[in-house]
PDB file of N, CA and C in Angstrom:
ATOM      1  N   MET A  73     -53.236 -69.126 157.198  1.00 59.00           N
ATOM      2  CA  MET A  73     -51.891 -68.984 156.699  1.00 59.00           C
ATOM      3  C   MET A  73     -51.117 -70.268 156.936  1.00 59.00           C
ATOM      4  N   GLU A  74     -50.295 -70.566 156.006  1.00 84.00           N
ATOM      5  CA  GLU A  74     -49.467 -71.760 156.113  1.00 84.00           C
ATOM      6  C   GLU A  74     -48.207 -71.437 156.923  1.00 84.00           C
ATOM      7  N   THR A  75     -47.766 -72.390 157.719  1.00 90.00           N
ATOM      8  CA  THR A  75     -46.557 -72.172 158.502  1.00 90.00           C
ATOM      9  C   THR A  75     -45.327 -72.085 157.609  1.00 90.00           C
ATOM     10  N   GLU A  76     -45.374 -72.755 156.465  1.00 91.00           N
ATOM     11  CA  GLU A  76     -44.243 -72.693 155.531  1.00 91.00           C
ATOM     12  C   GLU A  76     -44.064 -71.276 155.003  1.00 91.00           C
ATOM     13  N   TRP A  77     -45.172 -70.573 154.774  1.00 90.00           N
ATOM     14  CA  TRP A  77     -45.091 -69.186 154.300  1.00 90.00           C
ATOM     15  C   TRP A  77     -44.423 -68.314 155.357  1.00 90.00           C
ATOM     16  N   LEU A  78     -44.802 -68.529 156.612  1.00 90.00           N
ATOM     17  CA  LEU A  78     -44.204 -67.744 157.691  1.00 90.00           C
ATOM     18  C   LEU A  78     -42.718 -68.060 157.848  1.00 90.00           C
ATOM     19  N   ARG A  79     -42.381 -69.334 157.740  1.00 93.00           N
ATOM     20  CA  ARG A  79     -40.979 -69.734 157.845  1.00 93.00           C
ATOM     21  C   ARG A  79     -40.160 -69.090 156.727  1.00 93.00           C
ATOM     22  N   THR A  80     -40.697 -69.105 155.519  1.00 93.00           N
ATOM     23  CA  THR A  80     -40.010 -68.486 154.385  1.00 93.00           C
ATOM     24  C   THR A  80     -39.842 -66.995 154.603  1.00 93.00           C
ATOM     25  N   PHE A  81     -40.884 -66.342 155.105  1.00 92.00           N
ATOM     26  CA  PHE A  81     -40.809 -64.906 155.360  1.00 92.00           C
ATOM     27  C   PHE A  81     -39.738 -64.580 156.398  1.00 92.00           C
ATOM     28  N   ILE A  82     -39.670 -65.366 157.457  1.00 94.00           N
ATOM     29  CA  ILE A  82     -38.670 -65.118 158.510  1.00 94.00           C
ATOM     30  C   ILE A  82     -37.262 -65.250 157.960  1.00 94.00           C
ATOM     31  N   VAL A  83     -37.041 -66.286 157.153  1.00 94.00           N
ATOM     32  CA  VAL A  83     -35.710 -66.478 156.555  1.00 94.00           C
ATOM     33  C   VAL A  83     -35.392 -65.331 155.600  1.00 94.00           C
ATOM     34  N   ALA A  84     -36.376 -64.915 154.808  1.00 94.00           N
ATOM     35  CA  ALA A  84     -36.155 -63.805 153.869  1.00 94.00           C
ATOM     36  C   ALA A  84     -35.872 -62.505 154.625  1.00 94.00           C
ATOM     37  N   ALA A  85     -36.538 -62.293 155.750  1.00 94.00           N
ATOM     38  CA  ALA A  85     -36.309 -61.086 156.544  1.00 94.00           C
ATOM     39  C   ALA A  85     -34.921 -61.101 157.168  1.00 94.00           C
ATOM     40  N   LYS A  86     -34.475 -62.272 157.600  1.00 95.00           N
ATOM     41  CA  LYS A  86     -33.139 -62.364 158.203  1.00 95.00           C
ATOM     42  C   LYS A  86     -32.038 -62.175 157.170  1.00 95.00           C
ATOM     43  N   THR A  87     -32.216 -62.774 156.007  1.00 94.00           N
ATOM     44  CA  THR A  87     -31.169 -62.689 154.985  1.00 94.00           C
ATOM     45  C   THR A  87     -31.273 -61.419 154.153  1.00 94.00           C
ATOM     46  N   GLU A  88     -32.476 -60.808 154.102  1.00 94.00           N
ATOM     47  CA  GLU A  88     -32.747 -59.617 153.297  1.00 94.00           C
ATOM     48  C   GLU A  88     -32.429 -59.851 151.822  1.00 94.00           C
ATOM     49  N   ASN A  89     -32.599 -61.114 151.394  1.00 94.00           N
ATOM     50  CA  ASN A  89     -32.306 -61.465 150.009  1.00 94.00           C
ATOM     51  C   ASN A  89     -33.143 -62.699 149.654  1.00 94.00           C
ATOM     52  N   PHE A  90     -33.950 -62.585 148.595  1.00 93.00           N
ATOM     53  CA  PHE A  90     -34.813 -63.695 148.220  1.00 93.00           C
ATOM     54  C   PHE A  90     -34.005 -64.896 147.720  1.00 93.00           C
ATOM     55  N   ARG A  91     -32.909 -64.665 147.033  1.00 94.00           N
ATOM     56  CA  ARG A  91     -32.108 -65.773 146.510  1.00 94.00           C
ATOM     57  C   ARG A  91     -31.514 -66.581 147.657  1.00 94.00           C
ATOM     58  N   GLU A  92     -30.944 -65.881 148.647  1.00 94.00           N
ATOM     59  CA  GLU A  92     -30.370 -66.577 149.797  1.00 94.00           C
ATOM     60  C   GLU A  92     -31.465 -67.280 150.614  1.00 94.00           C
ATOM     61  N   ALA A  93     -32.615 -66.644 150.730  1.00 94.00           N
ATOM     62  CA  ALA A  93     -33.728 -67.265 151.454  1.00 94.00           C
ATOM     63  C   ALA A  93     -34.172 -68.535 150.740  1.00 94.00           C
ATOM     64  N   ALA A  94     -34.210 -68.498 149.420  1.00 94.00           N
ATOM     65  CA  ALA A  94     -34.599 -69.681 148.649  1.00 94.00           C
ATOM     66  C   ALA A  94     -33.606 -70.813 148.870  1.00 94.00           C
ATOM     67  N   GLU A  95     -32.314 -70.484 148.903  1.00 94.00           N
ATOM     68  CA  GLU A  95     -31.299 -71.517 149.132  1.00 94.00           C
ATOM     69  C   GLU A  95     -31.433 -72.125 150.523  1.00 94.00           C
ATOM     70  N   LYS A  96     -31.684 -71.278 151.526  1.00 94.00           N
ATOM     71  CA  LYS A  96     -31.794 -71.778 152.897  1.00 94.00           C
ATOM     72  C   LYS A  96     -33.069 -72.591 153.112  1.00 94.00           C
ATOM     73  N   CYS A  97     -34.129 -72.259 152.362  1.00 92.00           N
ATOM     74  CA  CYS A  97     -35.399 -72.987 152.496  1.00 92.00           C
ATOM     75  C   CYS A  97     -35.491 -74.163 151.532  1.00 92.00           C
ATOM     76  N   PHE A  98     -34.479 -74.321 150.682  1.00 94.00           N
ATOM     77  CA  PHE A  98     -34.432 -75.395 149.689  1.00 94.00           C
ATOM     78  C   PHE A  98     -35.613 -75.334 148.718  1.00 94.00           C
ATOM     79  N   VAL A  99     -35.923 -74.122 148.261  1.00 94.00           N
ATOM     80  CA  VAL A  99     -36.976 -73.924 147.263  1.00 94.00           C
ATOM     81  C   VAL A  99     -36.446 -72.958 146.206  1.00 94.00           C
ATOM     82  N   MET A 100     -37.234 -72.790 145.141  1.00 94.00           N
ATOM     83  CA  MET A 100     -36.847 -71.830 144.106  1.00 94.00           C
ATOM     84  C   MET A 100     -37.192 -70.423 144.565  1.00 94.00           C
ATOM     85  N   GLN A 101     -36.533 -69.448 143.945  1.00 93.00           N
ATOM     86  CA  GLN A 101     -36.752 -68.054 144.314  1.00 93.00           C
ATOM     87  C   GLN A 101     -38.201 -67.632 144.036  1.00 93.00           C
ATOM     88  N   SER A 102     -38.796 -68.174 142.985  1.00 94.00           N
ATOM     89  CA  SER A 102     -40.182 -67.829 142.675  1.00 94.00           C
ATOM     90  C   SER A 102     -41.138 -68.304 143.765  1.00 94.00           C
ATOM     91  N   ILE A 103     -40.789 -69.412 144.426  1.00 94.00           N
ATOM     92  CA  ILE A 103     -41.613 -69.916 145.529  1.00 94.00           C
ATOM     93  C   ILE A 103     -41.554 -68.959 146.709  1.00 94.00           C
ATOM     94  N   VAL A 104     -40.380 -68.417 146.978  1.00 94.00           N
ATOM     95  CA  VAL A 104     -40.241 -67.436 148.061  1.00 94.00           C
ATOM     96  C   VAL A 104     -41.112 -66.222 147.766  1.00 94.00           C
ATOM     97  N   THR A 105     -41.077 -65.761 146.516  1.00 94.00           N
ATOM     98  CA  THR A 105     -41.893 -64.622 146.122  1.00 94.00           C
ATOM     99  C   THR A 105     -43.375 -64.928 146.307  1.00 94.00           C
ATOM    100  N   LYS A 106     -43.808 -66.117 145.893  1.00 94.00           N
ATOM    101  CA  LYS A 106     -45.220 -66.487 146.033  1.00 94.00           C
ATOM    102  C   LYS A 106     -45.631 -66.593 147.495  1.00 94.00           C
ATOM    103  N   HIS A 107     -44.775 -67.144 148.333  1.00 93.00           N
ATOM    104  CA  HIS A 107     -45.092 -67.249 149.753  1.00 93.00           C
ATOM    105  C   HIS A 107     -45.299 -65.867 150.355  1.00 93.00           C
ATOM    106  N   ILE A 108     -44.428 -64.940 150.011  1.00 93.00           N
ATOM    107  CA  ILE A 108     -44.541 -63.589 150.558  1.00 93.00           C
ATOM    108  C   ILE A 108     -45.769 -62.889 149.992  1.00 93.00           C
ATOM    109  N   GLN A 109     -46.104 -63.133 148.730  1.00 94.00           N
ATOM    110  CA  GLN A 109     -47.331 -62.558 148.164  1.00 94.00           C
ATOM    111  C   GLN A 109     -48.563 -63.104 148.881  1.00 94.00           C
ATOM    112  N   HIS A 110     -48.584 -64.397 149.155  1.00 93.00           N
ATOM    113  CA  HIS A 110     -49.712 -64.984 149.874  1.00 93.00           C
ATOM    114  C   HIS A 110     -49.842 -64.385 151.275  1.00 93.00           C
ATOM    115  N   LEU A 111     -48.711 -64.180 151.950  1.00 92.00           N
ATOM    116  CA  LEU A 111     -48.742 -63.560 153.276  1.00 92.00           C
ATOM    117  C   LEU A 111     -49.270 -62.132 153.187  1.00 92.00           C
ATOM    118  N   ARG A 112     -48.845 -61.402 152.173  1.00 93.00           N
ATOM    119  CA  ARG A 112     -49.289 -60.017 152.003  1.00 93.00           C
ATOM    120  C   ARG A 112     -50.802 -59.973 151.798  1.00 93.00           C
ATOM    121  N   ILE A 113     -51.314 -60.860 150.963  1.00 92.00           N
ATOM    122  CA  ILE A 113     -52.761 -60.908 150.717  1.00 92.00           C
ATOM    123  C   ILE A 113     -53.508 -61.284 152.000  1.00 92.00           C
ATOM    124  N   GLY A 114     -52.988 -62.256 152.719  1.00 90.00           N
ATOM    125  CA  GLY A 114     -53.610 -62.660 153.981  1.00 90.00           C
ATOM    126  C   GLY A 114     -53.622 -61.536 154.997  1.00 90.00           C
ATOM    127  N   MET A 115     -52.537 -60.790 155.073  1.00 92.00           N
ATOM    128  CA  MET A 115     -52.471 -59.664 156.007  1.00 92.00           C
ATOM    129  C   MET A 115     -53.452 -58.565 155.600  1.00 92.00           C
ATOM    130  N   LEU A 116     -53.571 -58.296 154.303  1.00 93.00           N
ATOM    131  CA  LEU A 116     -54.523 -57.289 153.845  1.00 93.00           C
ATOM    132  C   LEU A 116     -55.954 -57.696 154.177  1.00 93.00           C
ATOM    133  N   HIS A 117     -56.282 -58.967 153.964  1.00 93.00           N
ATOM    134  CA  HIS A 117     -57.622 -59.445 154.312  1.00 93.00           C
ATOM    135  C   HIS A 117     -57.887 -59.279 155.797  1.00 93.00           C
ATOM    136  N   THR A 118     -56.900 -59.599 156.618  1.00 93.00           N
ATOM    137  CA  THR A 118     -57.048 -59.464 158.061  1.00 93.00           C
ATOM    138  C   THR A 118     -57.259 -58.011 158.462  1.00 93.00           C
ATOM    139  N   ILE A 119     -56.462 -57.123 157.880  1.00 95.00           N
ATOM    140  CA  ILE A 119     -56.578 -55.697 158.213  1.00 95.00           C
ATOM    141  C   ILE A 119     -57.951 -55.160 157.811  1.00 95.00           C
ATOM    142  N   PHE A 120     -58.410 -55.485 156.607  1.00 95.00           N
ATOM    143  CA  PHE A 120     -59.718 -54.995 156.169  1.00 95.00           C
ATOM    144  C   PHE A 120     -60.855 -55.613 156.989  1.00 95.00           C
ATOM    145  N   PHE A 121     -60.711 -56.857 157.394  1.00 94.00           N
ATOM    146  CA  PHE A 121     -61.707 -57.502 158.239  1.00 94.00           C
ATOM    147  C   PHE A 121     -61.815 -56.764 159.568  1.00 94.00           C
ATOM    148  N   LEU A 122     -60.673 -56.493 160.187  1.00 94.00           N
ATOM    149  CA  LEU A 122     -60.684 -55.797 161.476  1.00 94.00           C
ATOM    150  C   LEU A 122     -61.186 -54.367 161.338  1.00 94.00           C
ATOM    151  N   LEU A 123     -60.771 -53.672 160.285  1.00 94.00           N
ATOM    152  CA  LEU A 123     -61.255 -52.310 160.063  1.00 94.00           C
ATOM    153  C   LEU A 123     -62.762 -52.282 159.850  1.00 94.00           C
ATOM    154  N   GLY A 124     -63.258 -53.236 159.076  1.00 91.00           N
ATOM    155  CA  GLY A 124     -64.690 -53.295 158.827  1.00 91.00           C
ATOM    156  C   GLY A 124     -65.482 -53.486 160.105  1.00 91.00           C
ATOM    157  N   PHE A 125     -65.070 -54.446 160.920  1.00 88.00           N
ATOM    158  CA  PHE A 125     -65.773 -54.661 162.176  1.00 88.00           C
ATOM    159  C   PHE A 125     -65.640 -53.461 163.101  1.00 88.00           C
ATOM    160  N   SER A 126     -64.473 -52.859 163.144  1.00 90.00           N
ATOM    161  CA  SER A 126     -64.279 -51.692 164.008  1.00 90.00           C
ATOM    162  C   SER A 126     -65.204 -50.555 163.601  1.00 90.00           C
ATOM    163  N   ILE A 127     -65.265 -50.277 162.316  1.00 88.00           N
ATOM    164  CA  ILE A 127     -66.125 -49.196 161.832  1.00 88.00           C
ATOM    165  C   ILE A 127     -67.590 -49.489 162.142  1.00 88.00           C
ATOM    166  N   ILE A 128     -68.022 -50.719 161.875  1.00 85.00           N
ATOM    167  CA  ILE A 128     -69.415 -51.086 162.142  1.00 85.00           C
ATOM    168  C   ILE A 128     -69.742 -50.922 163.620  1.00 85.00           C
ATOM    169  N   PHE A 129     -68.891 -51.430 164.499  1.00 82.00           N
ATOM    170  CA  PHE A 129     -69.196 -51.352 165.918  1.00 82.00           C
ATOM    171  C   PHE A 129     -69.100 -49.930 166.452  1.00 82.00           C
ATOM    172  N   ILE A 130     -68.222 -49.127 165.905  1.00 84.00           N
ATOM    173  CA  ILE A 130     -68.152 -47.722 166.325  1.00 84.00           C
ATOM    174  C   ILE A 130     -69.441 -47.005 165.946  1.00 84.00           C
ATOM    175  N   PHE A 131     -69.898 -47.186 164.702  1.00 80.00           N
ATOM    176  CA  PHE A 131     -71.129 -46.522 164.274  1.00 80.00           C
ATOM    177  C   PHE A 131     -72.351 -47.064 165.006  1.00 80.00           C
ATOM    178  N   LEU A 132     -72.375 -48.377 165.256  1.00 76.00           N
ATOM    179  CA  LEU A 132     -73.502 -48.941 165.996  1.00 76.00           C
ATOM    180  C   LEU A 132     -73.507 -48.467 167.443  1.00 76.00           C
ATOM    181  N   GLY A 133     -72.334 -48.212 167.986  1.00 75.00           N
ATOM    182  CA  GLY A 133     -72.252 -47.711 169.353  1.00 75.00           C
ATOM    183  C   GLY A 133     -72.823 -46.317 169.491  1.00 75.00           C
ATOM    184  N   TYR A 134     -72.766 -45.529 168.435  1.00 77.00           N
ATOM    185  CA  TYR A 134     -73.299 -44.179 168.469  1.00 77.00           C
ATOM    186  C   TYR A 134     -74.741 -44.102 167.980  1.00 77.00           C
ATOM    187  N   SER A 135     -75.295 -45.236 167.628  1.00 75.00           N
ATOM    188  CA  SER A 135     -76.652 -45.221 167.079  1.00 75.00           C
ATOM    189  C   SER A 135     -77.690 -45.168 168.198  1.00 75.00           C
ATOM    190  N   SER A 136     -78.941 -44.996 167.794  1.00 76.00           N
ATOM    191  CA  SER A 136     -80.030 -44.920 168.762  1.00 76.00           C
ATOM    192  C   SER A 136     -80.615 -46.298 169.066  1.00 76.00           C
ATOM    193  N   TYR A 137     -80.023 -47.348 168.514  1.00 77.00           N
ATOM    194  CA  TYR A 137     -80.530 -48.710 168.698  1.00 77.00           C
ATOM    195  C   TYR A 137     -79.720 -49.491 169.725  1.00 77.00           C
ATOM    196  N   GLN A 138     -79.165 -48.823 170.716  1.00 78.00           N
ATOM    197  CA  GLN A 138     -78.287 -49.507 171.652  1.00 78.00           C
ATOM    198  C   GLN A 138     -79.009 -50.579 172.463  1.00 78.00           C
ATOM    199  N   ASP A 139     -80.250 -50.329 172.869  1.00 83.00           N
ATOM    200  CA  ASP A 139     -80.998 -51.346 173.626  1.00 83.00           C
ATOM    201  C   ASP A 139     -81.265 -52.579 172.769  1.00 83.00           C
ATOM    202  N   LEU A 140     -81.642 -52.353 171.513  1.00 83.00           N
ATOM    203  CA  LEU A 140     -81.876 -53.479 170.603  1.00 83.00           C
ATOM    204  C   LEU A 140     -80.591 -54.274 170.378  1.00 83.00           C
ATOM    205  N   LEU A 141     -79.475 -53.569 170.213  1.00 80.00           N
ATOM    206  CA  LEU A 141     -78.191 -54.250 170.013  1.00 80.00           C
ATOM    207  C   LEU A 141     -77.814 -55.081 171.233  1.00 80.00           C
ATOM    208  N   ARG A 142     -78.074 -54.561 172.421  1.00 84.00           N
ATOM    209  CA  ARG A 142     -77.796 -55.318 173.639  1.00 84.00           C
ATOM    210  C   ARG A 142     -78.625 -56.597 173.694  1.00 84.00           C
ATOM    211  N   GLN A 143     -79.890 -56.506 173.324  1.00 90.00           N
ATOM    212  CA  GLN A 143     -80.760 -57.676 173.359  1.00 90.00           C
ATOM    213  C   GLN A 143     -80.347 -58.712 172.315  1.00 90.00           C
ATOM    214  N   VAL A 144     -80.015 -58.257 171.102  1.00 88.00           N
ATOM    215  CA  VAL A 144     -79.567 -59.182 170.058  1.00 88.00           C
ATOM    216  C   VAL A 144     -78.251 -59.829 170.476  1.00 88.00           C
ATOM    217  N   GLY A 145     -77.353 -59.046 171.068  1.00 87.00           N
ATOM    218  CA  GLY A 145     -76.086 -59.600 171.554  1.00 87.00           C
ATOM    219  C   GLY A 145     -76.294 -60.656 172.618  1.00 87.00           C
ATOM    220  N   ALA A 146     -77.232 -60.416 173.528  1.00 93.00           N
ATOM    221  CA  ALA A 146     -77.526 -61.390 174.579  1.00 93.00           C
ATOM    222  C   ALA A 146     -78.096 -62.676 173.989  1.00 93.00           C
ATOM    223  N   ILE A 147     -78.974 -62.541 173.003  1.00 95.00           N
ATOM    224  CA  ILE A 147     -79.547 -63.728 172.356  1.00 95.00           C
ATOM    225  C   ILE A 147     -78.451 -64.531 171.650  1.00 95.00           C
ATOM    226  N   LEU A 148     -77.541 -63.838 170.955  1.00 92.00           N
ATOM    227  CA  LEU A 148     -76.444 -64.536 170.278  1.00 92.00           C
ATOM    228  C   LEU A 148     -75.536 -65.261 171.272  1.00 92.00           C
ATOM    229  N   ILE A 149     -75.277 -64.632 172.406  1.00 94.00           N
ATOM    230  CA  ILE A 149     -74.432 -65.274 173.422  1.00 94.00           C
ATOM    231  C   ILE A 149     -75.092 -66.548 173.930  1.00 94.00           C
ATOM    232  N   VAL A 150     -76.401 -66.501 174.156  1.00 95.00           N
ATOM    233  CA  VAL A 150     -77.116 -67.693 174.616  1.00 95.00           C
ATOM    234  C   VAL A 150     -77.073 -68.784 173.549  1.00 95.00           C
ATOM    235  N   ILE A 151     -77.302 -68.401 172.287  1.00 92.00           N
ATOM    236  CA  ILE A 151     -77.276 -69.388 171.193  1.00 92.00           C
ATOM    237  C   ILE A 151     -75.898 -70.031 171.071  1.00 92.00           C
ATOM    238  N   PHE A 152     -74.832 -69.212 171.105  1.00 91.00           N
ATOM    239  CA  PHE A 152     -73.485 -69.770 170.998  1.00 91.00           C
ATOM    240  C   PHE A 152     -73.141 -70.627 172.215  1.00 91.00           C
ATOM    241  N   GLY A 153     -73.645 -70.249 173.395  1.00 93.00           N
ATOM    242  CA  GLY A 153     -73.442 -71.079 174.580  1.00 93.00           C
ATOM    243  C   GLY A 153     -74.101 -72.437 174.426  1.00 93.00           C
ATOM    244  N   LEU A 154     -75.321 -72.445 173.877  1.00 92.00           N
ATOM    245  CA  LEU A 154     -76.000 -73.721 173.638  1.00 92.00           C
ATOM    246  C   LEU A 154     -75.272 -74.553 172.589  1.00 92.00           C
ATOM    247  N   MET A 155     -74.646 -73.901 171.628  1.00 89.00           N
ATOM    248  CA  MET A 155     -73.862 -74.638 170.627  1.00 89.00           C
ATOM    249  C   MET A 155     -72.616 -75.255 171.261  1.00 89.00           C
ATOM    250  N   ILE A 156     -71.997 -74.536 172.177  1.00 89.00           N
ATOM    251  CA  ILE A 156     -70.780 -75.045 172.820  1.00 89.00           C
ATOM    252  C   ILE A 156     -71.078 -76.284 173.656  1.00 89.00           C
ATOM    253  N   ILE A 157     -72.206 -76.272 174.362  1.00 91.00           N
ATOM    254  CA  ILE A 157     -72.530 -77.440 175.183  1.00 91.00           C
ATOM    255  C   ILE A 157     -73.321 -78.484 174.402  1.00 91.00           C
ATOM    256  N   ALA A 158     -73.417 -78.296 173.091  1.00 85.00           N
ATOM    257  CA  ALA A 158     -73.984 -79.266 172.145  1.00 85.00           C
ATOM    258  C   ALA A 158     -75.474 -79.513 172.342  1.00 85.00           C
ATOM    259  N   VAL A 159     -76.196 -78.531 172.830  1.00 90.00           N
ATOM    260  CA  VAL A 159     -77.643 -78.660 172.915  1.00 90.00           C
ATOM    261  C   VAL A 159     -78.246 -78.465 171.532  1.00 90.00           C
ATOM    262  N   ILE A 160     -77.702 -77.501 170.790  1.00 88.00           N
ATOM    263  CA  ILE A 160     -78.107 -77.303 169.394  1.00 88.00           C
ATOM    264  C   ILE A 160     -76.854 -77.367 168.523  1.00 88.00           C
ATOM    265  N   SER A 161     -77.024 -77.813 167.295  1.00 84.00           N
ATOM    266  CA  SER A 161     -75.892 -77.852 166.362  1.00 84.00           C
ATOM    267  C   SER A 161     -76.407 -77.638 164.937  1.00 84.00           C
ATOM    268  N   PRO A 162     -76.554 -76.386 164.533  1.00 83.00           N
ATOM    269  CA  PRO A 162     -77.025 -76.108 163.173  1.00 83.00           C
ATOM    270  C   PRO A 162     -76.005 -76.579 162.140  1.00 83.00           C
ATOM    271  N   LYS A 163     -76.482 -77.336 161.170  1.00 83.00           N
ATOM    272  CA  LYS A 163     -75.594 -77.943 160.168  1.00 83.00           C
ATOM    273  C   LYS A 163     -74.815 -76.891 159.374  1.00 83.00           C
ATOM    274  N   PHE A 164     -75.467 -75.772 159.027  1.00 80.00           N
ATOM    275  CA  PHE A 164     -74.794 -74.785 158.190  1.00 80.00           C
ATOM    276  C   PHE A 164     -73.633 -74.102 158.908  1.00 80.00           C
ATOM    277  N   LEU A 165     -73.634 -74.130 160.242  1.00 76.00           N
ATOM    278  CA  LEU A 165     -72.510 -73.570 160.989  1.00 76.00           C
ATOM    279  C   LEU A 165     -71.438 -74.607 161.314  1.00 76.00           C
ATOM    280  N   MET A 166     -71.765 -75.866 161.183  1.00 76.00           N
ATOM    281  CA  MET A 166     -70.835 -76.923 161.549  1.00 76.00           C
ATOM    282  C   MET A 166     -69.981 -77.419 160.375  1.00 76.00           C
ATOM    283  N   ASN A 167     -70.225 -76.930 159.184  1.00 81.00           N
ATOM    284  CA  ASN A 167     -69.446 -77.356 158.019  1.00 81.00           C
ATOM    285  C   ASN A 167     -68.070 -76.720 158.052  1.00 81.00           C
ATOM    286  N   ALA A 168     -67.061 -77.515 157.748  1.00 78.00           N
ATOM    287  CA  ALA A 168     -65.697 -77.015 157.678  1.00 78.00           C
ATOM    288  C   ALA A 168     -65.336 -76.783 156.206  1.00 78.00           C
ATOM    289  N   ARG A 169     -64.595 -75.727 155.984  1.00 74.00           N
ATOM    290  CA  ARG A 169     -64.184 -75.419 154.617  1.00 74.00           C
ATOM    291  C   ARG A 169     -62.770 -74.896 154.645  1.00 74.00           C
ATOM    292  N   LYS A 170     -61.922 -75.466 153.813  1.00 75.00           N
ATOM    293  CA  LYS A 170     -60.536 -75.019 153.760  1.00 75.00           C
ATOM    294  C   LYS A 170     -60.258 -74.502 152.364  1.00 75.00           C
ATOM    295  N   ASN A 171     -59.739 -73.291 152.304  1.00 75.00           N
ATOM    296  CA  ASN A 171     -59.372 -72.704 151.019  1.00 75.00           C
ATOM    297  C   ASN A 171     -57.952 -73.130 150.676  1.00 75.00           C
ATOM    298  N   THR A 172     -57.765 -73.558 149.461  1.00 73.00           N
ATOM    299  CA  THR A 172     -56.423 -73.889 148.995  1.00 73.00           C
ATOM    300  C   THR A 172     -55.973 -72.822 148.031  1.00 73.00           C
ATOM    301  N   VAL A 173     -54.748 -72.427 148.203  1.00 65.00           N
ATOM    302  CA  VAL A 173     -54.216 -71.349 147.364  1.00 65.00           C
ATOM    303  C   VAL A 173     -53.161 -71.905 146.451  1.00 65.00           C
TER     304      VAL A 173
END
């Protein structure tokens, strides 16, 4: 999320008016609307991401594969620890990608 979107949202929430928020942020009213739409989409993605992981982990917790999950989790922790101390560095995990909206 962009900090400008958050700043616009805070001003819009305080003024409770998109026109006044646009004047205070020195942008057009359509920009205020777009910033709030981008925030809404970002929040929805975050909520669905968290719900998805929660559901998966709840169902996996009740499954009969708990020992296997513990072992896979331990292996992942060791791998990520080795990545942190730079013993291994897989290229596909080290690529940075920024989405522009």
